[in-house]
JSON list of C-alpha atoms in Angstrom, two decimals:
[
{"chain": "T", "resi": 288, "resn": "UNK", "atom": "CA", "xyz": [0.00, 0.00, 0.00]},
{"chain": "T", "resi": 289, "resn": "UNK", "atom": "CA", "xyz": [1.55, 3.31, -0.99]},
{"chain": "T", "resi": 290, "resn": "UNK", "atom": "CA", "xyz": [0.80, 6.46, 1.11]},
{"chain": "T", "resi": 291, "resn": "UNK", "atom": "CA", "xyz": [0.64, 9.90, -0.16]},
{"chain": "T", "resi": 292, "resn": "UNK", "atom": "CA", "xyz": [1.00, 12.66, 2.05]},
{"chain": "T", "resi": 293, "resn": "UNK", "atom": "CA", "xyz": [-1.83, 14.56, 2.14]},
{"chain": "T", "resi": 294, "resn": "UNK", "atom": "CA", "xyz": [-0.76, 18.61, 0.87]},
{"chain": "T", "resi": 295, "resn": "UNK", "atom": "CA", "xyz": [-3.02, 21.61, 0.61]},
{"chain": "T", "resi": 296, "resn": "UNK", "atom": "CA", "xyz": [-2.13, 24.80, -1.50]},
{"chain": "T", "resi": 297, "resn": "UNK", "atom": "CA", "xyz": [-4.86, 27.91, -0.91]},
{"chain": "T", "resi": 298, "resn": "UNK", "atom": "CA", "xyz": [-3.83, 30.38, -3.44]},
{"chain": "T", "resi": 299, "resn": "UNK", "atom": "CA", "xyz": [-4.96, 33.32, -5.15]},
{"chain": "T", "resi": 300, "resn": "UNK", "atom": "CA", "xyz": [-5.08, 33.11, -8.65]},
{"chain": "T", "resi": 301, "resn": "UNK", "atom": "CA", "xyz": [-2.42, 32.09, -10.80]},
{"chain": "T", "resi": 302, "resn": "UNK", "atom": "CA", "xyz": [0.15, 31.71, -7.74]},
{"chain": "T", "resi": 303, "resn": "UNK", "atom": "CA", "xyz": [-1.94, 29.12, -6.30]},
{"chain": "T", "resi": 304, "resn": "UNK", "atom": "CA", "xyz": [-2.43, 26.88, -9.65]},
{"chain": "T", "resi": 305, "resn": "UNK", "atom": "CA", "xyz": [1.55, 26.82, -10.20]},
{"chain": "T", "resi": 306, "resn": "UNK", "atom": "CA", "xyz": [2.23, 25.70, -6.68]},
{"chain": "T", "resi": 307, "resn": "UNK", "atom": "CA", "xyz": [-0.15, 23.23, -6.97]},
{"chain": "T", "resi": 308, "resn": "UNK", "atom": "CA", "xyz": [1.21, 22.02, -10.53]},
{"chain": "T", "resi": 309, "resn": "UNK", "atom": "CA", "xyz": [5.15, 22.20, -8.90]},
{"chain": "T", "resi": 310, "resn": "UNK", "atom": "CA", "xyz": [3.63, 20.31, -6.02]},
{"chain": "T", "resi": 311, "resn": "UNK", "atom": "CA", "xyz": [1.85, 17.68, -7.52]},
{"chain": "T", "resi": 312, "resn": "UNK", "atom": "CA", "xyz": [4.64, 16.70, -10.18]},
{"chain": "T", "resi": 313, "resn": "UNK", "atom": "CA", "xyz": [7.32, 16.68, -7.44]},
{"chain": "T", "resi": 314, "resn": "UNK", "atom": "CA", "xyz": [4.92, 14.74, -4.91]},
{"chain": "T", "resi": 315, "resn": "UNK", "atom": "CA", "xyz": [1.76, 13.19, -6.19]},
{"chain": "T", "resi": 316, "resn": "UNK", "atom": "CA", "xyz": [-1.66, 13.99, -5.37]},
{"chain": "T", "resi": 317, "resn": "UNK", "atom": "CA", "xyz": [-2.46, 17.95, -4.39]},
{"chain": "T", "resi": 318, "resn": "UNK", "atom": "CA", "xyz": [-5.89, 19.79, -3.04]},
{"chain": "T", "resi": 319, "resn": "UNK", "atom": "CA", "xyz": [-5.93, 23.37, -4.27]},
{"chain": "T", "resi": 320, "resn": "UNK", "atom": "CA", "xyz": [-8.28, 25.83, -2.73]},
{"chain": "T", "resi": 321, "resn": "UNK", "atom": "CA", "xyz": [-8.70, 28.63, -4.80]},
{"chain": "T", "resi": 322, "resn": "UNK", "atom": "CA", "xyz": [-8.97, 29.62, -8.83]},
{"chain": "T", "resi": 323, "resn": "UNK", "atom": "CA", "xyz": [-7.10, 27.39, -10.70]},
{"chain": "T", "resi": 324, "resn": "UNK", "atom": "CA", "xyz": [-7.32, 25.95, -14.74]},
{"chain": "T", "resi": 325, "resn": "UNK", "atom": "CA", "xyz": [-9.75, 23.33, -14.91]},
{"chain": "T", "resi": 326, "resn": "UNK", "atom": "CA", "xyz": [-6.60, 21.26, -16.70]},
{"chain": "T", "resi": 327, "resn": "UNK", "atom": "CA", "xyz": [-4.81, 20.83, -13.65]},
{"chain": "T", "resi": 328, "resn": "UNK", "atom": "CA", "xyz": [-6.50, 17.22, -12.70]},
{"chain": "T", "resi": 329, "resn": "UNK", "atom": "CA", "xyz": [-4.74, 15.74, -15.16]},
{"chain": "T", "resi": 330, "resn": "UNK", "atom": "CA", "xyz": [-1.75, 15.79, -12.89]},
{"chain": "T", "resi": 331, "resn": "UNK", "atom": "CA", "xyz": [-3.74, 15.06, -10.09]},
{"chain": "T", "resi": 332, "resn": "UNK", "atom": "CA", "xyz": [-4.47, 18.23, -8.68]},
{"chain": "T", "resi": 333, "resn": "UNK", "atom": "CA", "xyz": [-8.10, 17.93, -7.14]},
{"chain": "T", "resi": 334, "resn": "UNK", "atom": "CA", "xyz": [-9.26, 21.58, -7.01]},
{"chain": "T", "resi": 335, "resn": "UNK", "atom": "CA", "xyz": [-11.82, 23.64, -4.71]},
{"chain": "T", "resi": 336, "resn": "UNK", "atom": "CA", "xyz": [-12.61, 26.81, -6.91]},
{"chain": "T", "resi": 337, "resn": "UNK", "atom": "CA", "xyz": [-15.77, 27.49, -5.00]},
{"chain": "T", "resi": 338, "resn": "UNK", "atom": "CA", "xyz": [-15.02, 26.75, -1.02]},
{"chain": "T", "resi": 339, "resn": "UNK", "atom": "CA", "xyz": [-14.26, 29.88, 0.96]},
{"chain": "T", "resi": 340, "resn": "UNK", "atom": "CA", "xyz": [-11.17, 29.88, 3.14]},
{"chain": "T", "resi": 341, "resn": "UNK", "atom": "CA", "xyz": [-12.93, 30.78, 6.43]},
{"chain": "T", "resi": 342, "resn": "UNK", "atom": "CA", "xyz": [-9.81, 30.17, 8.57]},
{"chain": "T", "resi": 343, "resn": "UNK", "atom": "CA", "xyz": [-6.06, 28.54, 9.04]},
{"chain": "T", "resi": 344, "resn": "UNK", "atom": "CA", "xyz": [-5.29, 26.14, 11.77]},
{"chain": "T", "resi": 345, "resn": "UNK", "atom": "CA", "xyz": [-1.64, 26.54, 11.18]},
{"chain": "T", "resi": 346, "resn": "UNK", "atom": "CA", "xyz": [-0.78, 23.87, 14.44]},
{"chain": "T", "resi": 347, "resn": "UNK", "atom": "CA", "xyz": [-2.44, 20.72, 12.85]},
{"chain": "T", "resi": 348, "resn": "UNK", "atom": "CA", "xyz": [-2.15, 21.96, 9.98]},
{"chain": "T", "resi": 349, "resn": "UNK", "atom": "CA", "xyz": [-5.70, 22.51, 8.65]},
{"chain": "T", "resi": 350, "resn": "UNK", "atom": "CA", "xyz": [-7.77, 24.51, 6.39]},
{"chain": "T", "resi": 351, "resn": "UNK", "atom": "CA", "xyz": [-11.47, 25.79, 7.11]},
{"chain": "T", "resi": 352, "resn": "UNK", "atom": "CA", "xyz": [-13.36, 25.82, 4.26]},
{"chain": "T", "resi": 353, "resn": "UNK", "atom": "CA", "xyz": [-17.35, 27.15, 3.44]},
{"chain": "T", "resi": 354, "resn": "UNK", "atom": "CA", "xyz": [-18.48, 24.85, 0.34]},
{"chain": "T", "resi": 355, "resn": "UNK", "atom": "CA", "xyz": [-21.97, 25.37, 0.11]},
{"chain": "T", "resi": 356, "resn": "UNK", "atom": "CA", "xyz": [-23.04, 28.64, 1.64]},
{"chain": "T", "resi": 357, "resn": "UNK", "atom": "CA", "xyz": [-22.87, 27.99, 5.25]},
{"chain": "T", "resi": 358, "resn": "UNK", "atom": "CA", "xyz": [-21.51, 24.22, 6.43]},
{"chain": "T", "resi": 359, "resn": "UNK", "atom": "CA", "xyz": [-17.89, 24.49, 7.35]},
{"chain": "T", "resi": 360, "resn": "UNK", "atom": "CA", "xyz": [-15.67, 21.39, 6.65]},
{"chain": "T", "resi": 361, "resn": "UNK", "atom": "CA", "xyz": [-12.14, 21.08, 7.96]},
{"chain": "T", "resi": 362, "resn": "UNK", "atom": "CA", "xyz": [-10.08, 19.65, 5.70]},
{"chain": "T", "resi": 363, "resn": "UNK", "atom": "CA", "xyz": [-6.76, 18.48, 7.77]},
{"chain": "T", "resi": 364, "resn": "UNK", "atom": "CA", "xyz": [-3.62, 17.85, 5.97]},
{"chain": "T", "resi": 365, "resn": "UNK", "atom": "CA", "xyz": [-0.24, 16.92, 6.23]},
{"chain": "T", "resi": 366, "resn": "UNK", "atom": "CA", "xyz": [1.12, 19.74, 4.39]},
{"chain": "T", "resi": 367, "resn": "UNK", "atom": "CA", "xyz": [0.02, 23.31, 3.52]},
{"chain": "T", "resi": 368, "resn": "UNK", "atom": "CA", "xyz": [1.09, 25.51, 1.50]},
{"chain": "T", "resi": 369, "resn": "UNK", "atom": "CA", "xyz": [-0.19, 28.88, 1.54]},
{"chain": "T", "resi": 370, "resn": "UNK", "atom": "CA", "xyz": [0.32, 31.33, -1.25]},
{"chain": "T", "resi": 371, "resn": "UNK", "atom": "CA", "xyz": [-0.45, 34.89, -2.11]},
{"chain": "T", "resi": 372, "resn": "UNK", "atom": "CA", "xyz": [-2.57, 35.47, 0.82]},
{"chain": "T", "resi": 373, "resn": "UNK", "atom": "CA", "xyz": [-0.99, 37.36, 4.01]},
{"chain": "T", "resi": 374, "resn": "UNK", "atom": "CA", "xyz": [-1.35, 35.19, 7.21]},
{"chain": "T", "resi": 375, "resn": "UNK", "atom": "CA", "xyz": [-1.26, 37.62, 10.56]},
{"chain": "T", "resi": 376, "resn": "UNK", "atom": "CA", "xyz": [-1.15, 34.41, 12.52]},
{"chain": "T", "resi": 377, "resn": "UNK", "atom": "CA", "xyz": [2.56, 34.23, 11.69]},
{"chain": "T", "resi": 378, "resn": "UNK", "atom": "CA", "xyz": [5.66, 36.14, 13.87]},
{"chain": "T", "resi": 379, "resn": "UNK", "atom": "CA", "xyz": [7.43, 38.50, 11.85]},
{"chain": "T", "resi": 380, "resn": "UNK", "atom": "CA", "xyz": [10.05, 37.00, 9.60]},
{"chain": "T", "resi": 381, "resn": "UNK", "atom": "CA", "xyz": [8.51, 33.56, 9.74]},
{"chain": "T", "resi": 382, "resn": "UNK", "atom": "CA", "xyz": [7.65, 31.80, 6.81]},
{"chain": "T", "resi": 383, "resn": "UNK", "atom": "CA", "xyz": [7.55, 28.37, 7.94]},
{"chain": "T", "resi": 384, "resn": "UNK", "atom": "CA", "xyz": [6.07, 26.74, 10.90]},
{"chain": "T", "resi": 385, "resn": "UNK", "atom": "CA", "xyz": [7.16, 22.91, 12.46]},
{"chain": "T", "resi": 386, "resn": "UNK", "atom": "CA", "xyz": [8.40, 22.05, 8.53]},
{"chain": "T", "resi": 387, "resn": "UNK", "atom": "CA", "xyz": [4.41, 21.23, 7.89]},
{"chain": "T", "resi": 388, "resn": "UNK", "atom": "CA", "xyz": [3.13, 24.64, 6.78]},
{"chain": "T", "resi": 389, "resn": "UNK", "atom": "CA", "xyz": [5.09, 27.51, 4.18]},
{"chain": "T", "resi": 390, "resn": "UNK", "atom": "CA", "xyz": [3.76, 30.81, 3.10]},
{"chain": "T", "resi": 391, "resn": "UNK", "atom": "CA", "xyz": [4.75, 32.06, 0.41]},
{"chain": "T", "resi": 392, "resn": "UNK", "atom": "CA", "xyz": [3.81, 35.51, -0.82]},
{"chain": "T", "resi": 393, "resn": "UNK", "atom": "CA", "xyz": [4.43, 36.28, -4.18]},
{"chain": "T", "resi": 394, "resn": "UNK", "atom": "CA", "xyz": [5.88, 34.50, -7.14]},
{"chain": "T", "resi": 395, "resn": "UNK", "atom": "CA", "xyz": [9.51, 35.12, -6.35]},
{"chain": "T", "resi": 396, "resn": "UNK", "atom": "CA", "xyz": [8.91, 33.47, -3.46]},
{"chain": "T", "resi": 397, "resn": "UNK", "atom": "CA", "xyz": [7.42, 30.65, -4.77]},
{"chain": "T", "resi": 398, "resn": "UNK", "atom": "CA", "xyz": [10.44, 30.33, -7.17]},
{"chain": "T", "resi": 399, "resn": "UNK", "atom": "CA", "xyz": [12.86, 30.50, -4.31]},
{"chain": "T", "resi": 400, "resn": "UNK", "atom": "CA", "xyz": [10.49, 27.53, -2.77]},
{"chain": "T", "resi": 401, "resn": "UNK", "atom": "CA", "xyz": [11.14, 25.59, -6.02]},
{"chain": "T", "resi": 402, "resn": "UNK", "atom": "CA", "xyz": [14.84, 26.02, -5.59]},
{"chain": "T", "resi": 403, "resn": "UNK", "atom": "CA", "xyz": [14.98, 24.94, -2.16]},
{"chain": "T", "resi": 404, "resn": "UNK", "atom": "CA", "xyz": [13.33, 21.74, -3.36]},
{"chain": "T", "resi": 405, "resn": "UNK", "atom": "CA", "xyz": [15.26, 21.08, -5.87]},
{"chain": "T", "resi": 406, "resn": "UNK", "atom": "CA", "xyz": [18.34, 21.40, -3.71]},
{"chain": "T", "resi": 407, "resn": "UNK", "atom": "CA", "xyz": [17.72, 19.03, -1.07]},
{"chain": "T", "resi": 408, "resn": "UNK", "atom": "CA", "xyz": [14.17, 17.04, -2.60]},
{"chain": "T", "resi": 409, "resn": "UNK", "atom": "CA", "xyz": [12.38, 16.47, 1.05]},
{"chain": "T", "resi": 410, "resn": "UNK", "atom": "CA", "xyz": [9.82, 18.53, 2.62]},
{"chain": "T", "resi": 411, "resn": "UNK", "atom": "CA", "xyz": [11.81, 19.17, 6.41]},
{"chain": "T", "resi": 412, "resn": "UNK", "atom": "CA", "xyz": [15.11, 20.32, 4.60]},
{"chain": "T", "resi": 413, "resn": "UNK", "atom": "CA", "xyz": [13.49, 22.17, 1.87]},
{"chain": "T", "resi": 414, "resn": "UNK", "atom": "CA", "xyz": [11.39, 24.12, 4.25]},
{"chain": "T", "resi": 415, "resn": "UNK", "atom": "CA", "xyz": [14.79, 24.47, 6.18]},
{"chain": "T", "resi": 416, "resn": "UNK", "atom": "CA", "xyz": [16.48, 25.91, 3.71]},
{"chain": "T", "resi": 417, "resn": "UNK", "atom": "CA", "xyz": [13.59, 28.40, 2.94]},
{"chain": "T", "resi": 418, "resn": "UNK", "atom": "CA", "xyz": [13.21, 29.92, 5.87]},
{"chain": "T", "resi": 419, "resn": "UNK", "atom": "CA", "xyz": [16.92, 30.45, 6.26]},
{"chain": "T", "resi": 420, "resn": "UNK", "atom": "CA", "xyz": [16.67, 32.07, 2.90]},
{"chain": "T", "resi": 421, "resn": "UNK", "atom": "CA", "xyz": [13.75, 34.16, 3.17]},
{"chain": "T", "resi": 422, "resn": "UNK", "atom": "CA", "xyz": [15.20, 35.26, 6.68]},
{"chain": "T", "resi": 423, "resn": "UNK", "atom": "CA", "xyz": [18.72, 36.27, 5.25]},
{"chain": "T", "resi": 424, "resn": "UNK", "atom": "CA", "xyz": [16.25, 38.39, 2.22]},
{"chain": "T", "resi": 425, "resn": "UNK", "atom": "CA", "xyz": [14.58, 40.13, 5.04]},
{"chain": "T", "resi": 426, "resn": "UNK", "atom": "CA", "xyz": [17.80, 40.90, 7.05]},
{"chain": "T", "resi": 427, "resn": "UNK", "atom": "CA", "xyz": [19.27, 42.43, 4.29]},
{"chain": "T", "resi": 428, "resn": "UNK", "atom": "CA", "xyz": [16.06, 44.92, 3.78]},
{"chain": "T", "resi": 429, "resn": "UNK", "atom": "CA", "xyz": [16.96, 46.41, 7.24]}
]
């Protein structure tokens, strides 16, 4: 029996549909919430255009989503990738939390996610790498 980690991209746009597409190439099945071309379940990304993000549980990880006008559903994951959307929940100059969830803001970011995987391939040292690199970005603004 083969297991497939269970990842989550909410995205705005076109941000969200590429990290789903990177995502789902590099590790199998992905659930995008959010806009995304109707192409994408080819390569197995199952998409949510509809659902309304109603809030982040960023310790489990999870995502709370509206479907149908008023029942919530909590769709729990293993990891979550959120991109294009700001996240208050998050300390300053964090951009990962517990190598389970990333935020990503913009598409430079996203490309500097890409790189990070395809330096070191796994999820923990990826994420690793990200936020070091995303931290050292930031430092240098100041």
């Amino acid at each position: 029996m083969t297991y497939f980690e269970r990842i989550v991209v909410v995205g705005t746009a076109e941000l969200g549909a590429w990290a789903a597409t990177c995502l789902a190439r590099r590790f199998g099945p992905v659930h995008l919430i959010g806009p995304g071309a109707e192409t994408l379940t080819d390569i197995g990304v199952r998409r949510y255009p509809h659902a309304v993000v109603r809030d982040l549980d960023l310790d489990t990880p999870a995502v709370i989503v509206d479907n149908d006008g008023g029942r919530l559903q909590r769709l729990v994951c293993d990891r979550l990738l959120i991109a294009g959307w700001p996240v208050p929940l998050l300390p300053v100059n964090r951009w990962v939390v517990d190598g389970k969830v990333v935020v990503a803001g913009d598409g430079a970011d996203l490309r500097l996610l890409s790189t990070c995987f395809d330096a070191n391939g796994l999820w923990r040292p990826a994420l690793a790498d990200y936020q070091i690199r995303r931290q050292s970005g930031a430092n240098s603004l100041i």
